[in-house]
PDB file of C-alpha atoms in Angstrom:
ATOM      1  CA  UNK A 616      20.993  39.034 -87.632  1.00  0.00           C
ATOM      2  CA  UNK A 617      19.544  39.426 -84.122  1.00  0.00           C
ATOM      3  CA  UNK A 618      19.703  36.613 -81.566  1.00  0.00           C
ATOM      4  CA  UNK A 619      15.925  36.371 -81.085  1.00  0.00           C
ATOM      5  CA  UNK A 620      12.739  37.921 -82.447  1.00  0.00           C
ATOM      6  CA  UNK A 621       9.656  39.052 -80.533  1.00  0.00           C
ATOM      7  CA  UNK A 622       6.479  39.923 -82.423  1.00  0.00           C
ATOM      8  CA  UNK A 623       3.864  42.035 -80.670  1.00  0.00           C
ATOM      9  CA  UNK A 624       0.424  42.605 -82.107  1.00  0.00           C
ATOM     10  CA  UNK A 625      -2.065  40.468 -83.919  1.00  0.00           C
ATOM     11  CA  UNK A 626      -3.742  39.533 -87.166  1.00  0.00           C
ATOM     12  CA  UNK A 627      -7.340  38.419 -86.830  1.00  0.00           C
ATOM     13  CA  UNK A 628      -7.163  36.064 -89.788  1.00  0.00           C
ATOM     14  CA  UNK A 629      -5.408  32.741 -89.119  1.00  0.00           C
ATOM     15  CA  UNK A 630      -4.252  32.405 -92.721  1.00  0.00           C
ATOM     16  CA  UNK A 631      -2.507  35.781 -92.492  1.00  0.00           C
ATOM     17  CA  UNK A 632      -0.841  34.792 -89.221  1.00  0.00           C
ATOM     18  CA  UNK A 633       0.519  31.681 -90.912  1.00  0.00           C
ATOM     19  CA  UNK A 634       1.839  33.790 -93.799  1.00  0.00           C
ATOM     20  CA  UNK A 635       3.556  36.139 -91.357  1.00  0.00           C
ATOM     21  CA  UNK A 636       5.261  33.315 -89.469  1.00  0.00           C
ATOM     22  CA  UNK A 637       6.367  31.769 -92.764  1.00  0.00           C
ATOM     23  CA  UNK A 638       7.991  35.083 -93.678  1.00  0.00           C
ATOM     24  CA  UNK A 639       9.718  35.231 -90.292  1.00  0.00           C
ATOM     25  CA  UNK A 640      11.092  31.708 -90.713  1.00  0.00           C
ATOM     26  CA  UNK A 641      12.293  32.499 -94.225  1.00  0.00           C
ATOM     27  CA  UNK A 642      14.353  35.458 -92.973  1.00  0.00           C
ATOM     28  CA  UNK A 643      15.364  34.044 -89.565  1.00  0.00           C
ATOM     29  CA  UNK A 644      15.309  30.234 -89.895  1.00  0.00           C
ATOM     30  CA  UNK A 645      17.555  29.570 -86.892  1.00  0.00           C
ATOM     31  CA  UNK A 646      16.257  32.086 -84.362  1.00  0.00           C
ATOM     32  CA  UNK A 647      13.894  31.833 -81.429  1.00  0.00           C
ATOM     33  CA  UNK A 648      10.609  33.611 -82.200  1.00  0.00           C
ATOM     34  CA  UNK A 649       8.222  34.787 -79.468  1.00  0.00           C
ATOM     35  CA  UNK A 650       4.766  36.155 -80.178  1.00  0.00           C
ATOM     36  CA  UNK A 651       2.884  38.402 -77.745  1.00  0.00           C
ATOM     37  CA  UNK A 652      -0.810  38.613 -78.544  1.00  0.00           C
ATOM     38  CA  UNK A 653      -2.388  42.057 -78.490  1.00  0.00           C
ATOM     39  CA  UNK A 654      -5.493  43.549 -80.052  1.00  0.00           C
ATOM     40  CA  UNK A 655      -5.960  41.915 -83.436  1.00  0.00           C
ATOM     41  CA  UNK A 656      -6.238  43.865 -86.653  1.00  0.00           C
ATOM     42  CA  UNK A 657      -9.317  43.803 -88.792  1.00  0.00           C
ATOM     43  CA  UNK A 658      -9.964  40.490 -90.550  1.00  0.00           C
ATOM     44  CA  UNK A 659      -8.012  39.952 -93.758  1.00  0.00           C
ATOM     45  CA  UNK A 660      -5.903  43.065 -93.228  1.00  0.00           C
ATOM     46  CA  UNK A 661      -3.381  42.390 -95.967  1.00  0.00           C
ATOM     47  CA  UNK A 662      -1.934  45.892 -95.747  1.00  0.00           C
ATOM     48  CA  UNK A 663      -0.789  45.190 -92.193  1.00  0.00           C
ATOM     49  CA  UNK A 664       0.624  41.829 -93.242  1.00  0.00           C
ATOM     50  CA  UNK A 665       2.536  43.518 -96.072  1.00  0.00           C
ATOM     51  CA  UNK A 666       4.032  46.061 -93.683  1.00  0.00           C
ATOM     52  CA  UNK A 667       4.858  43.394 -91.093  1.00  0.00           C
ATOM     53  CA  UNK A 668       6.691  41.267 -93.661  1.00  0.00           C
ATOM     54  CA  UNK A 669       8.593  44.349 -94.862  1.00  0.00           C
ATOM     55  CA  UNK A 670       9.599  45.162 -91.282  1.00  0.00           C
ATOM     56  CA  UNK A 671      10.798  41.600 -90.683  1.00  0.00           C
ATOM     57  CA  UNK A 672      12.953  41.692 -93.811  1.00  0.00           C
ATOM     58  CA  UNK A 673      14.511  45.001 -92.751  1.00  0.00           C
ATOM     59  CA  UNK A 674      15.261  43.693 -89.259  1.00  0.00           C
ATOM     60  CA  UNK A 675      17.899  41.348 -90.650  1.00  0.00           C
ATOM     61  CA  UNK A 676      20.292  44.307 -90.823  1.00  0.00           C
ATOM     62  CA  UNK A 677      20.003  45.029 -87.084  1.00  0.00           C
ATOM     63  CA  UNK A 678      21.925  43.502 -84.212  1.00  0.00           C
ATOM     64  CA  UNK A 679      19.416  44.954 -81.753  1.00  0.00           C
ATOM     65  CA  UNK A 680      16.365  47.104 -82.270  1.00  0.00           C
ATOM     66  CA  UNK A 681      12.721  47.203 -83.182  1.00  0.00           C
ATOM     67  CA  UNK A 682      10.387  48.024 -86.037  1.00  0.00           C
ATOM     68  CA  UNK A 683       6.988  49.509 -85.204  1.00  0.00           C
ATOM     69  CA  UNK A 684       4.196  49.608 -87.774  1.00  0.00           C
ATOM     70  CA  UNK A 685       2.167  52.823 -87.746  1.00  0.00           C
ATOM     71  CA  UNK A 686      -0.640  53.927 -90.008  1.00  0.00           C
ATOM     72  CA  UNK A 687       1.670  56.160 -92.035  1.00  0.00           C
ATOM     73  CA  UNK A 688       5.044  54.370 -91.917  1.00  0.00           C
ATOM     74  CA  UNK A 689       7.318  51.695 -90.458  1.00  0.00           C
ATOM     75  CA  UNK A 690       9.522  53.252 -87.777  1.00  0.00           C
ATOM     76  CA  UNK A 691      12.812  51.545 -86.962  1.00  0.00           C
ATOM     77  CA  UNK A 692      15.341  52.121 -84.226  1.00  0.00           C
ATOM     78  CA  UNK A 693      18.317  50.259 -82.829  1.00  0.00           C
ATOM     79  CA  UNK A 694      21.829  49.432 -84.025  1.00  0.00           C
ATOM     80  CA  UNK A 695      23.017  47.930 -87.291  1.00  0.00           C
ATOM     81  CA  UNK A 696      25.798  45.342 -87.166  1.00  0.00           C
ATOM     82  CA  UNK A 697      28.200  47.690 -88.943  1.00  0.00           C
ATOM     83  CA  UNK A 698      28.318  50.580 -91.411  1.00  0.00           C
ATOM     84  CA  UNK A 699      27.784  48.341 -94.439  1.00  0.00           C
ATOM     85  CA  UNK A 700      24.643  46.891 -92.841  1.00  0.00           C
ATOM     86  CA  UNK A 701      23.383  50.418 -92.107  1.00  0.00           C
ATOM     87  CA  UNK A 702      23.863  51.342 -95.765  1.00  0.00           C
ATOM     88  CA  UNK A 703      22.129  48.149 -96.902  1.00  0.00           C
ATOM     89  CA  UNK A 704      19.225  48.925 -94.561  1.00  0.00           C
ATOM     90  CA  UNK A 705      18.825  52.398 -96.057  1.00  0.00           C
ATOM     91  CA  UNK A 706      18.841  50.980 -99.583  1.00  0.00           C
ATOM     92  CA  UNK A 707      16.335  48.240 -98.718  1.00  0.00           C
ATOM     93  CA  UNK A 708      14.089  50.751 -96.943  1.00  0.00           C
ATOM     94  CA  UNK A 709      14.110  53.040 -99.985  1.00  0.00           C
ATOM     95  CA  UNK A 710      13.082  50.126-102.200  1.00  0.00           C
ATOM     96  CA  UNK A 711      10.490  48.699 -99.795  1.00  0.00           C
ATOM     97  CA  UNK A 712       7.438  50.211-101.462  1.00  0.00           C
ATOM     98  CA  UNK A 713       6.116  51.541 -98.134  1.00  0.00           C
ATOM     99  CA  UNK A 714       7.336  54.541 -96.095  1.00  0.00           C
ATOM    100  CA  UNK A 715      10.140  53.569 -93.690  1.00  0.00           C
ATOM    101  CA  UNK A 716      11.788  55.804 -91.100  1.00  0.00           C
ATOM    102  CA  UNK A 717      15.240  54.547 -90.052  1.00  0.00           C
ATOM    103  CA  UNK A 718      16.839  57.755 -88.782  1.00  0.00           C
ATOM    104  CA  UNK A 719      17.074  56.289 -85.267  1.00  0.00           C
ATOM    105  CA  UNK A 720      19.229  53.342 -86.357  1.00  0.00           C
ATOM    106  CA  UNK A 721      22.884  53.699 -85.384  1.00  0.00           C
ATOM    107  CA  UNK A 722      25.948  51.556 -86.022  1.00  0.00           C
ATOM    108  CA  UNK A 723      27.604  49.168 -83.571  1.00  0.00           C
ATOM    109  CA  UNK A 724      27.612  49.314 -79.792  1.00  0.00           C
ATOM    110  CA  UNK A 725      26.814  52.615 -78.119  1.00  0.00           C
ATOM    111  CA  UNK A 726      28.254  53.734 -74.808  1.00  0.00           C
ATOM    112  CA  UNK A 727      31.501  53.026 -72.991  1.00  0.00           C
ATOM    113  CA  UNK A 728      33.971  50.415 -74.212  1.00  0.00           C
ATOM    114  CA  UNK A 729      33.813  46.980 -72.617  1.00  0.00           C
ATOM    115  CA  UNK A 730      36.782  44.975 -71.301  1.00  0.00           C
ATOM    116  CA  UNK A 731      38.422  42.746 -73.886  1.00  0.00           C
ATOM    117  CA  UNK A 732      37.630  39.656 -71.799  1.00  0.00           C
ATOM    118  CA  UNK A 733      33.909  40.444 -71.948  1.00  0.00           C
ATOM    119  CA  UNK A 734      34.001  40.804 -75.731  1.00  0.00           C
ATOM    120  CA  UNK A 735      36.003  37.596 -76.083  1.00  0.00           C
ATOM    121  CA  UNK A 736      33.480  35.686 -73.967  1.00  0.00           C
ATOM    122  CA  UNK A 737      30.568  37.036 -76.013  1.00  0.00           C
ATOM    123  CA  UNK A 738      32.230  36.118 -79.305  1.00  0.00           C
ATOM    124  CA  UNK A 739      33.151  32.657 -78.004  1.00  0.00           C
ATOM    125  CA  UNK A 740      29.518  32.043 -77.070  1.00  0.00           C
ATOM    126  CA  UNK A 741      28.388  33.188 -80.521  1.00  0.00           C
ATOM    127  CA  UNK A 742      30.679  30.885 -82.471  1.00  0.00           C
ATOM    128  CA  UNK A 743      30.025  27.993 -80.101  1.00  0.00           C
ATOM    129  CA  UNK A 744      26.294  28.299 -80.753  1.00  0.00           C
ATOM    130  CA  UNK A 745      26.656  28.991 -84.477  1.00  0.00           C
ATOM    131  CA  UNK A 746      30.086  27.907 -85.768  1.00  0.00           C
ATOM    132  CA  UNK A 747      31.650  29.818 -88.648  1.00  0.00           C
ATOM    133  CA  UNK A 748      31.513  27.256 -91.444  1.00  0.00           C
ATOM    134  CA  UNK A 749      33.335  27.076 -94.771  1.00  0.00           C
ATOM    135  CA  UNK A 750      32.879  25.225 -98.002  1.00  0.00           C
ATOM    136  CA  UNK A 751      34.614  21.814 -97.750  1.00  0.00           C
ATOM    137  CA  UNK A 752      38.355  22.047 -98.309  1.00  0.00           C
ATOM    138  CA  UNK A 753      38.173  25.758 -99.130  1.00  0.00           C
ATOM    139  CA  UNK A 754      38.518  29.133 -97.410  1.00  0.00           C
ATOM    140  CA  UNK A 755      35.136  30.334 -98.707  1.00  0.00           C
ATOM    141  CA  UNK A 756      32.527  31.197 -96.071  1.00  0.00           C
ATOM    142  CA  UNK A 757      29.159  29.467 -96.211  1.00  0.00           C
ATOM    143  CA  UNK A 758      26.079  31.679 -96.520  1.00  0.00           C
ATOM    144  CA  UNK A 759      25.090  31.234 -92.875  1.00  0.00           C
ATOM    145  CA  UNK A 760      28.636  31.940 -91.724  1.00  0.00           C
ATOM    146  CA  UNK A 761      28.380  35.477 -93.072  1.00  0.00           C
ATOM    147  CA  UNK A 762      25.527  36.151 -90.652  1.00  0.00           C
ATOM    148  CA  UNK A 763      27.664  34.897 -87.766  1.00  0.00           C
ATOM    149  CA  UNK A 764      30.558  37.142 -88.792  1.00  0.00           C
ATOM    150  CA  UNK A 765      28.139  40.096 -88.766  1.00  0.00           C
ATOM    151  CA  UNK A 766      27.343  39.271 -85.142  1.00  0.00           C
ATOM    152  CA  UNK A 767      31.050  39.007 -84.324  1.00  0.00           C
ATOM    153  CA  UNK A 768      31.693  42.429 -85.881  1.00  0.00           C
ATOM    154  CA  UNK A 769      28.958  43.915 -83.709  1.00  0.00           C
ATOM    155  CA  UNK A 770      30.366  42.286 -80.565  1.00  0.00           C
ATOM    156  CA  UNK A 771      33.896  43.501 -81.332  1.00  0.00           C
ATOM    157  CA  UNK A 772      32.643  47.063 -81.818  1.00  0.00           C
ATOM    158  CA  UNK A 773      32.087  47.157 -78.038  1.00  0.00           C
ATOM    159  CA  UNK A 774      35.855  46.969 -77.396  1.00  0.00           C
ATOM    160  CA  UNK A 775      37.246  49.016 -80.294  1.00  0.00           C
ATOM    161  CA  UNK A 776      40.829  49.268 -79.020  1.00  0.00           C
ATOM    162  CA  UNK A 777      41.429  45.586 -78.244  1.00  0.00           C
ATOM    163  CA  UNK A 778      43.746  43.689 -80.637  1.00  0.00           C
ATOM    164  CA  UNK A 779      42.202  40.474 -81.970  1.00  0.00           C
ATOM    165  CA  UNK A 780      43.899  37.231 -82.985  1.00  0.00           C
ATOM    166  CA  UNK A 781      41.757  35.105 -85.309  1.00  0.00           C
ATOM    167  CA  UNK A 782      42.801  31.442 -85.275  1.00  0.00           C
ATOM    168  CA  UNK A 783      41.800  28.819 -87.821  1.00  0.00           C
ATOM    169  CA  UNK A 784      41.679  25.078 -87.079  1.00  0.00           C
ATOM    170  CA  UNK A 785      41.017  22.026 -89.255  1.00  0.00           C
ATOM    171  CA  UNK A 786      40.287  18.349 -88.807  1.00  0.00           C
ATOM    172  CA  UNK A 787      42.913  15.680 -89.567  1.00  0.00           C
ATOM    173  CA  UNK A 788      41.967  15.075 -93.209  1.00  0.00           C
ATOM    174  CA  UNK A 789      44.823  16.028 -95.519  1.00  0.00           C
ATOM    175  CA  UNK A 790      48.487  16.689 -94.836  1.00  0.00           C
ATOM    176  CA  UNK A 791      49.833  18.788 -91.991  1.00  0.00           C
ATOM    177  CA  UNK A 792      51.162  21.376 -94.425  1.00  0.00           C
ATOM    178  CA  UNK A 793      47.907  21.636 -96.378  1.00  0.00           C
ATOM    179  CA  UNK A 794      45.856  21.924 -93.187  1.00  0.00           C
ATOM    180  CA  UNK A 795      48.098  24.669 -91.860  1.00  0.00           C
ATOM    181  CA  UNK A 796      47.679  26.649 -95.078  1.00  0.00           C
ATOM    182  CA  UNK A 797      43.920  26.089 -95.097  1.00  0.00           C
ATOM    183  CA  UNK A 798      43.450  27.107 -91.461  1.00  0.00           C
ATOM    184  CA  UNK A 799      45.473  30.282 -91.991  1.00  0.00           C
ATOM    185  CA  UNK A 800      43.547  31.125 -95.169  1.00  0.00           C
ATOM    186  CA  UNK A 801      40.227  30.653 -93.373  1.00  0.00           C
ATOM    187  CA  UNK A 802      41.301  32.937 -90.538  1.00  0.00           C
ATOM    188  CA  UNK A 803      42.308  35.562 -93.100  1.00  0.00           C
ATOM    189  CA  UNK A 804      38.956  35.224 -94.892  1.00  0.00           C
ATOM    190  CA  UNK A 805      37.145  36.058 -91.653  1.00  0.00           C
ATOM    191  CA  UNK A 806      39.442  39.024 -91.038  1.00  0.00           C
ATOM    192  CA  UNK A 807      38.922  40.304 -94.580  1.00  0.00           C
ATOM    193  CA  UNK A 808      35.146  40.246 -94.128  1.00  0.00           C
ATOM    194  CA  UNK A 809      35.340  42.072 -90.799  1.00  0.00           C
ATOM    195  CA  UNK A 810      37.618  44.725 -92.294  1.00  0.00           C
ATOM    196  CA  UNK A 811      35.263  45.098 -95.271  1.00  0.00           C
ATOM    197  CA  UNK A 812      32.505  45.737 -92.737  1.00  0.00           C
ATOM    198  CA  UNK A 813      34.325  48.599 -91.070  1.00  0.00           C
ATOM    199  CA  UNK A 814      36.725  47.242 -88.451  1.00  0.00           C
ATOM    200  CA  UNK A 815      40.341  48.455 -88.798  1.00  0.00           C
ATOM    201  CA  UNK A 816      42.742  45.925 -90.308  1.00  0.00           C
ATOM    202  CA  UNK A 817      45.479  46.777 -87.811  1.00  0.00           C
ATOM    203  CA  UNK A 818      43.420  45.224 -85.006  1.00  0.00           C
ATOM    204  CA  UNK A 819      43.754  41.722 -86.452  1.00  0.00           C
ATOM    205  CA  UNK A 820      46.316  38.948 -86.639  1.00  0.00           C
ATOM    206  CA  UNK A 821      45.630  35.713 -88.539  1.00  0.00           C
ATOM    207  CA  UNK A 822      46.822  32.426 -87.033  1.00  0.00           C
ATOM    208  CA  UNK A 823      46.653  28.951 -88.542  1.00  0.00           C
ATOM    209  CA  UNK A 824      46.968  25.879 -86.333  1.00  0.00           C
ATOM    210  CA  UNK A 825      45.869  23.247 -88.824  1.00  0.00           C
ATOM    211  CA  UNK A 826      44.955  20.003 -87.065  1.00  0.00           C
ATOM    212  CA  UNK A 827      47.368  20.497 -84.148  1.00  0.00           C
ATOM    213  CA  UNK A 828      44.827  21.622 -81.517  1.00  0.00           C
ATOM    214  CA  UNK A 829      41.780  19.335 -81.739  1.00  0.00           C
ATOM    215  CA  UNK A 830      38.883  19.697 -79.318  1.00  0.00           C
ATOM    216  CA  UNK A 831      37.470  16.266 -80.135  1.00  0.00           C
ATOM    217  CA  UNK A 832      38.512  12.974 -81.682  1.00  0.00           C
ATOM    218  CA  UNK A 833      38.986  13.015 -85.450  1.00  0.00           C
ATOM    219  CA  UNK A 834      37.798   9.400 -85.546  1.00  0.00           C
ATOM    220  CA  UNK A 835      34.172  10.507 -86.055  1.00  0.00           C
ATOM    221  CA  UNK A 836      32.500  12.963 -88.419  1.00  0.00           C
ATOM    222  CA  UNK A 837      31.039  14.779 -85.418  1.00  0.00           C
ATOM    223  CA  UNK A 838      34.488  15.173 -83.911  1.00  0.00           C
ATOM    224  CA  UNK A 839      35.888  16.461 -87.189  1.00  0.00           C
ATOM    225  CA  UNK A 840      33.101  19.030 -87.414  1.00  0.00           C
ATOM    226  CA  UNK A 841      33.940  20.278 -83.917  1.00  0.00           C
ATOM    227  CA  UNK A 842      37.619  20.582 -84.801  1.00  0.00           C
ATOM    228  CA  UNK A 843      36.956  22.661 -87.940  1.00  0.00           C
ATOM    229  CA  UNK A 844      36.552  26.014 -86.236  1.00  0.00           C
ATOM    230  CA  UNK A 845      37.517  29.671 -85.919  1.00  0.00           C
ATOM    231  CA  UNK A 846      38.511  31.129 -82.538  1.00  0.00           C
ATOM    232  CA  UNK A 847      38.974  34.739 -81.429  1.00  0.00           C
ATOM    233  CA  UNK A 848      41.432  35.891 -78.755  1.00  0.00           C
ATOM    234  CA  UNK A 849      41.418  39.466 -77.468  1.00  0.00           C
ATOM    235  CA  UNK A 850      43.668  41.379 -75.130  1.00  0.00           C
ATOM    236  CA  UNK A 851      43.430  44.801 -73.515  1.00  0.00           C
TER     237      UNK A 851
END
């Protein structure tokens, strides 16, 4: 999902504005939302609210972009996280019940490749802000973690030739051997999802460090949460 949402326009009816913001929060519960007031629609314009909610739901497939509501259709442009997200967008648009134009939506980063160090820094900032979380004691991604991996896939598409090492880490609960296996399995789970979303498998190496490289004390639950993490290392 995108990093932030800006809504331009207006609904004259306060109840409809509340409904719209509720829809935004349902789709993007963790994102910053900015509203820019413009000329308001006619009072109780439920057709506009319907189209706005549809546009918001479709935006979840985009890393960057916009959706503009016109009298005859919703027009979208930008970049999907990856090919699978672009396909999902097309399917959701076809089932939306209102005309949607998404021909101007591409896949991944456009333009020249970026240095590996720049991609690594961007990914590090992403996972620091929104850690990739797993079900306790398992290598199964949480629901929110899948959204973060989508963002990582998009960031890595900007440096398509850079090899990537994906490292898993655990807290100190459990044995050294079990934690090593779990950290390696979690790293592989992340790689598998990125490959399923279009990145080539040969770019990736899975590493498992178990509890051997803590960032914080394992004496507290907060410290343990910090130590349970996935890291990405890139090289040119």
